[in-house]
Amino acid sequence: MTTPKTLKRLQSLIWILIYGGLLTLVLGLATQAQDQALGQCLAIGGGVVAALGFALIYVRSRLRVTEPS
């Protein structure tokens, strides 16, 4: 059971991870033409971060809101 404030923070974190990860992934793909190693590192890191954000969507769906008593 979680509070609404905690859920709002989690939702903000989810979107930051997804958008930040996808932006880094695209930046890595664009960088590969100039520097293969750096581009792959950025692309893999961005993909992992975005995947973490998507996984947190599932975690968020399983959480329940507690009503203050």
XYZ file of C-alpha atoms in Angstrom:
69
model
C 0.000 0.000 0.000
C 1.359 3.390 -0.993
C 0.417 7.017 -0.664
C -0.686 9.189 -3.605
C 2.449 11.339 -3.176
C 4.684 8.286 -3.589
C 2.801 7.229 -6.710
C 3.212 10.691 -8.246
C 6.957 10.544 -7.608
C 7.132 7.088 -9.158
C 5.215 8.254 -12.221
C 7.597 11.195 -12.639
C 10.594 8.865 -12.353
C 9.087 6.497 -14.919
C 8.725 9.229 -17.550
C 12.173 10.649 -16.847
C 13.715 7.196 -17.315
C 11.777 6.459 -20.504
C 12.395 9.774 -22.244
C 15.968 10.110 -21.010
C 16.767 6.543 -22.025
C 15.272 6.908 -25.489
C 17.069 10.216 -26.035
C 20.385 8.640 -25.014
C 19.709 5.623 -27.230
C 19.119 7.827 -30.281
C 22.170 9.927 -29.443
C 24.228 6.732 -29.257
C 22.950 5.538 -32.612
C 23.821 8.886 -34.185
C 27.276 8.882 -32.569
C 28.212 5.425 -33.865
C 29.205 6.856 -37.244
C 31.976 8.927 -35.625
C 32.990 6.774 -32.647
C 31.829 3.160 -32.648
C 32.679 2.348 -29.012
C 31.124 5.501 -27.544
C 28.024 5.128 -29.706
C 27.472 1.540 -28.629
C 27.984 2.440 -24.982
C 25.429 5.249 -25.188
C 22.934 3.148 -27.146
C 23.133 0.183 -24.776
C 22.981 2.391 -21.683
C 20.002 4.320 -23.043
C 18.204 1.115 -23.945
C 18.713 -0.287 -20.457
C 17.451 2.916 -18.818
C 14.375 3.017 -21.072
C 13.682 -0.661 -20.369
C 13.878 0.060 -16.652
C 11.292 2.806 -17.098
C 8.994 0.436 -18.963
C 9.441 -2.207 -16.248
C 8.466 0.352 -13.618
C 5.167 0.858 -15.456
C 4.326 -2.744 -14.548
C 5.421 -2.184 -10.943
C 3.241 0.939 -10.780
C 0.238 -0.995 -12.088
C 0.540 -3.472 -9.226
C 0.610 -0.834 -6.460
C -2.534 0.156 -4.581
C -3.336 3.551 -3.102
C -4.012 3.684 0.623
C -6.693 6.044 1.818
C -5.786 8.132 4.871
C -7.713 7.017 7.959
